GROMACS .gro file of C-alpha atoms in nm:
model
  186
    1MET     CA    1  -2.038   0.452   1.599
    2THR     CA    2  -1.945   0.445   1.199
    3MET     CA    3  -2.191   0.419   0.947
    4GLU     CA    4  -2.175   0.090   0.749
    5PHE     CA    5  -2.243   0.112   0.304
    6ALA     CA    6  -2.251  -0.178   0.085
    7THR     CA    7  -1.975  -0.126  -0.184
    8ARG     CA    8  -1.913  -0.299  -0.538
    9TYR     CA    9  -1.591  -0.475  -0.332
   10ARG     CA   10  -1.739  -0.559  -0.007
   11SER     CA   11  -2.112  -0.602   0.136
   12ARG     CA   12  -1.974  -0.432   0.451
   13SER     CA   13  -1.779  -0.156   0.417
   14HIS     CA   14  -1.720   0.191   0.580
   15ILE     CA   15  -1.657   0.367   0.319
   16PRO     CA   16  -1.957   0.473   0.125
   17ALA     CA   17  -1.857   0.418  -0.278
   18GLU     CA   18  -2.029   0.704  -0.414
   19PRO     CA   19  -1.833   1.047  -0.427
   20GLY     CA   20  -1.899   1.320  -0.265
   21LYS     CA   21  -2.023   1.269   0.041
   22PRO     CA   22  -1.823   1.358   0.395
   23TYR     CA   23  -1.787   1.006   0.598
   24PHE     CA   24  -1.619   0.999   0.945
   25ILE     CA   25  -1.384   0.638   0.981
   26GLU     CA   26  -1.316   0.552   1.368
   27LYS     CA   27  -0.956   0.433   1.397
   28GLY     CA   28  -0.892   0.046   1.220
   29MET     CA   29  -1.202   0.031   1.102
   30GLY     CA   30  -1.166   0.072   0.728
   31ASP     CA   31  -1.163  -0.177   0.445
   32ARG     CA   32  -0.943  -0.433   0.595
   33ALA     CA   33  -0.699  -0.698   0.398
   34HIS     CA   34  -0.379  -0.932   0.464
   35LEU     CA   35  -0.094  -0.909   0.232
   36ILE     CA   36   0.205  -1.100   0.285
   37THR     CA   37   0.285  -1.041   0.720
   38ASP     CA   38   0.137  -0.720   0.669
   39LEU     CA   39  -0.272  -0.536   0.786
   40PHE     CA   40  -0.387  -0.284   0.521
   41THR     CA   41  -0.695  -0.034   0.596
   42LEU     CA   42  -0.787   0.149   0.352
   43TYR     CA   43  -0.963   0.475   0.455
   44CYS     CA   44  -1.044   0.680   0.147
   45GLY     CA   45  -1.002   0.571  -0.228
   46GLY     CA   46  -1.143   0.639  -0.596
   47GLU     CA   47  -1.409   0.599  -0.573
   48GLN     CA   48  -1.436   0.856  -0.296
   49THR     CA   49  -1.217   1.133  -0.474
   50GLU     CA   50  -1.283   1.065  -0.860
   51ASN     CA   51  -0.988   0.835  -0.940
   52THR     CA   52  -0.751   1.116  -0.777
   53PHE     CA   53  -0.594   0.920  -0.484
   54ASN     CA   54  -0.660   0.697  -0.199
   55PHE     CA   55  -0.537   0.706   0.160
   56PHE     CA   56  -0.486   0.400   0.336
   57THR     CA   57  -0.219   0.283   0.629
   58CYS     CA   58   0.024  -0.039   0.622
   59ASP     CA   59   0.088  -0.212   0.989
   60GLY     CA   60   0.373  -0.500   0.928
   61VAL     CA   61   0.652  -0.659   1.146
   62LYS     CA   62   1.000  -0.718   1.056
   63GLY     CA   63   1.052  -0.914   0.744
   64ASP     CA   64   1.164  -0.957   0.405
   65LEU     CA   65   1.230  -0.708   0.162
   66ILE     CA   66   0.878  -0.658  -0.077
   67PRO     CA   67   0.877  -0.716  -0.471
   68ALA     CA   68   1.050  -0.426  -0.602
   69HIS     CA   69   0.748  -0.259  -0.907
   70LEU     CA   70   0.649   0.051  -1.028
   71HIS     CA   71   0.360   0.283  -1.107
   72ALA     CA   72   0.294   0.454  -1.449
   73ASP     CA   73   0.076   0.653  -1.362
   74THR     CA   74   0.080   0.659  -1.019
   75TYR     CA   75   0.277   0.902  -0.759
   76GLU     CA   76   0.311   0.748  -0.417
   77VAL     CA   77   0.420   0.863  -0.051
   78PHE     CA   78   0.500   0.658   0.291
   79TYR     CA   79   0.475   0.858   0.601
   80VAL     CA   80   0.615   0.641   0.901
   81THR     CA   81   0.420   0.706   1.213
   82ASP     CA   82   0.545   0.399   1.403
   83GLY     CA   83   0.833   0.204   1.443
   84ALA     CA   84   1.094   0.131   1.095
   85VAL     CA   85   1.098   0.160   0.739
   86ARG     CA   86   1.415   0.124   0.477
   87LEU     CA   87   1.259   0.309   0.196
   88PHE     CA   88   1.458   0.200  -0.173
   89VAL     CA   89   1.356   0.377  -0.488
   90GLU     CA   90   1.537   0.460  -0.859
   91ASP     CA   91   1.473   0.780  -0.995
   92LEU     CA   92   1.460   0.786  -1.372
   93GLN     CA   93   1.777   0.850  -1.481
   94GLY     CA   94   1.877   0.503  -1.293
   95GLN     CA   95   2.033   0.648  -0.967
   96GLN     CA   96   1.935   0.412  -0.649
   97GLN     CA   97   1.917   0.556  -0.326
   98GLU     CA   98   1.751   0.410   0.013
   99LYS     CA   99   1.705   0.571   0.320
  100LEU     CA  100   1.546   0.439   0.669
  101LEU     CA  101   1.240   0.592   0.770
  102THR     CA  102   1.139   0.657   1.108
  103SER     CA  103   0.831   0.780   1.302
  104GLY     CA  104   0.742   1.136   1.144
  105ASP     CA  105   0.987   1.079   0.769
  106PHE     CA  106   0.825   1.111   0.519
  107GLY     CA  107   0.894   0.940   0.151
  108PHE     CA  108   0.801   0.986  -0.171
  109VAL     CA  109   0.821   0.841  -0.519
  110PRO     CA  110   0.728   0.987  -0.848
  111LYS     CA  111   0.550   0.787  -1.113
  112ASN     CA  112   0.785   0.540  -1.330
  113CYS     CA  113   1.016   0.532  -1.058
  114PRO     CA  114   1.151   0.139  -0.918
  115HIS     CA  115   1.102   0.116  -0.556
  116SER     CA  116   1.041  -0.132  -0.273
  117TYR     CA  117   1.021  -0.129   0.126
  118ARG     CA  118   1.151  -0.310   0.394
  119ILE     CA  119   0.951  -0.302   0.744
  120GLU     CA  120   1.264  -0.307   0.962
  121ARG     CA  121   1.090  -0.266   1.399
  122HIS     CA  122   0.805  -0.494   1.467
  123HIS     CA  123   0.473  -0.265   1.477
  124SER     CA  124   0.553  -0.058   1.235
  125ARG     CA  125   0.297   0.179   1.080
  126ILE     CA  126   0.317   0.307   0.709
  127VAL     CA  127   0.062   0.615   0.682
  128GLY     CA  128  -0.012   0.598   0.232
  129VAL     CA  129  -0.148   0.856  -0.022
  130ALA     CA  130  -0.144   0.718  -0.372
  131ALA     CA  131  -0.240   0.982  -0.656
  132GLY     CA  132  -0.276   1.001  -1.014
  133PRO     CA  133  -0.449   1.165  -1.328
  134SER     CA  134  -0.678   0.887  -1.402
  135SER     CA  135  -0.632   0.577  -1.155
  136THR     CA  136  -0.613   0.469  -0.780
  137PHE     CA  137  -0.460   0.135  -0.717
  138GLU     CA  138  -0.634   0.057  -0.307
  139ARG     CA  139  -0.804  -0.241  -0.401
  140PHE     CA  140  -0.481  -0.393  -0.525
  141PHE     CA  141  -0.448  -0.506  -0.117
  142GLU     CA  142  -0.810  -0.701  -0.130
  143SER     CA  143  -0.712  -0.817  -0.507
  144LEU     CA  144  -0.391  -0.971  -0.408
  145GLY     CA  145  -0.472  -1.014  -0.032
  146ASP     CA  146  -0.714  -1.153   0.192
  147PRO     CA  147  -1.021  -0.867   0.260
  148THR     CA  148  -1.073  -0.911   0.631
  149GLU     CA  149  -1.253  -0.810   0.954
  150GLU     CA  150  -0.999  -0.840   1.131
  151ILE     CA  151  -0.824  -0.519   1.357
  152GLY     CA  152  -0.486  -0.704   1.366
  153LEU     CA  153  -0.177  -0.857   1.194
  154PRO     CA  154  -0.256  -1.239   0.963
  155HIS     CA  155  -0.194  -1.527   1.156
  156GLN     CA  156  -0.028  -1.680   0.847
  157PRO     CA  157   0.164  -1.521   0.584
  158ARG     CA  158  -0.041  -1.473   0.318
  159ILE     CA  159   0.236  -1.504   0.032
  160PRO     CA  160   0.014  -1.411  -0.347
  161GLY     CA  161   0.154  -1.703  -0.637
  162PRO     CA  162   0.287  -1.581  -0.938
  163ASP     CA  163  -0.076  -1.587  -1.116
  164GLU     CA  164  -0.176  -1.345  -0.856
  165PHE     CA  165   0.106  -1.068  -0.915
  166ARG     CA  166   0.069  -1.140  -1.291
  167ALA     CA  167  -0.371  -1.056  -1.265
  168ALA     CA  168  -0.308  -0.784  -1.042
  169GLU     CA  169  -0.035  -0.619  -1.304
  170GLU     CA  170  -0.301  -0.635  -1.544
  171ASN     CA  171  -0.584  -0.484  -1.334
  172PHE     CA  172  -0.404  -0.210  -1.148
  173ASP     CA  173  -0.127   0.058  -1.199
  174VAL     CA  174   0.141  -0.222  -1.072
  175ARG     CA  175   0.449  -0.330  -1.247
  176TYR     CA  176   0.648  -0.622  -1.123
  177LEU     CA  177   1.022  -0.575  -1.180
  178PRO     CA  178   1.130  -0.948  -1.097
  179ASN     CA  179   1.500  -0.927  -1.230
  180HIS     CA  180   1.559  -0.561  -1.046
  181GLN     CA  181   1.826  -0.491  -0.803
  182TRP     CA  182   1.888  -0.238  -0.565
  183HIS     CA  183   2.298  -0.150  -0.517
  184THR     CA  184   2.272   0.031  -0.224
  185ARG     CA  185   2.412  -0.006   0.112
  186ASN     CA  186   2.154  -0.233   0.263
   0.00000   0.00000   0.00000
């Protein structure tokens, strides 16, 4: 059994609000949100790590490319545990790369590097870690998506509107690049 806490984000959470408190979370029981066609589950965030890193999963189905974006102060890790995810990234010199990541593959995106991804197979899962010197963006998923108690994928896609994207940019370390073009193979 997992303990429940009240946080400033949720009335019920398995994640304690304050740092320095050990805790355990059973599979899938972190703070969950539906965003686009995916389920994001947060297990550890800025509140627990003094804003140094977060740890989350993204479960999804084969779909479209997510919007290109970058994080000015945040490094991001993509580790695929199930399925396949195509990661697109551009380095600081403008060199673009793409890589199909399958189970056990790892991708790293430095801060200020435009990136995007597309889930290529149904039932894919990404384990994500984001770390930076002064902030983390884990509550972005709840802000832009719909917080949920459900463990499964959304029944209807949750597509944020332009105003929601702008608000997310103002509140989290994310900047969307709506006119960004990927010049890679896929």
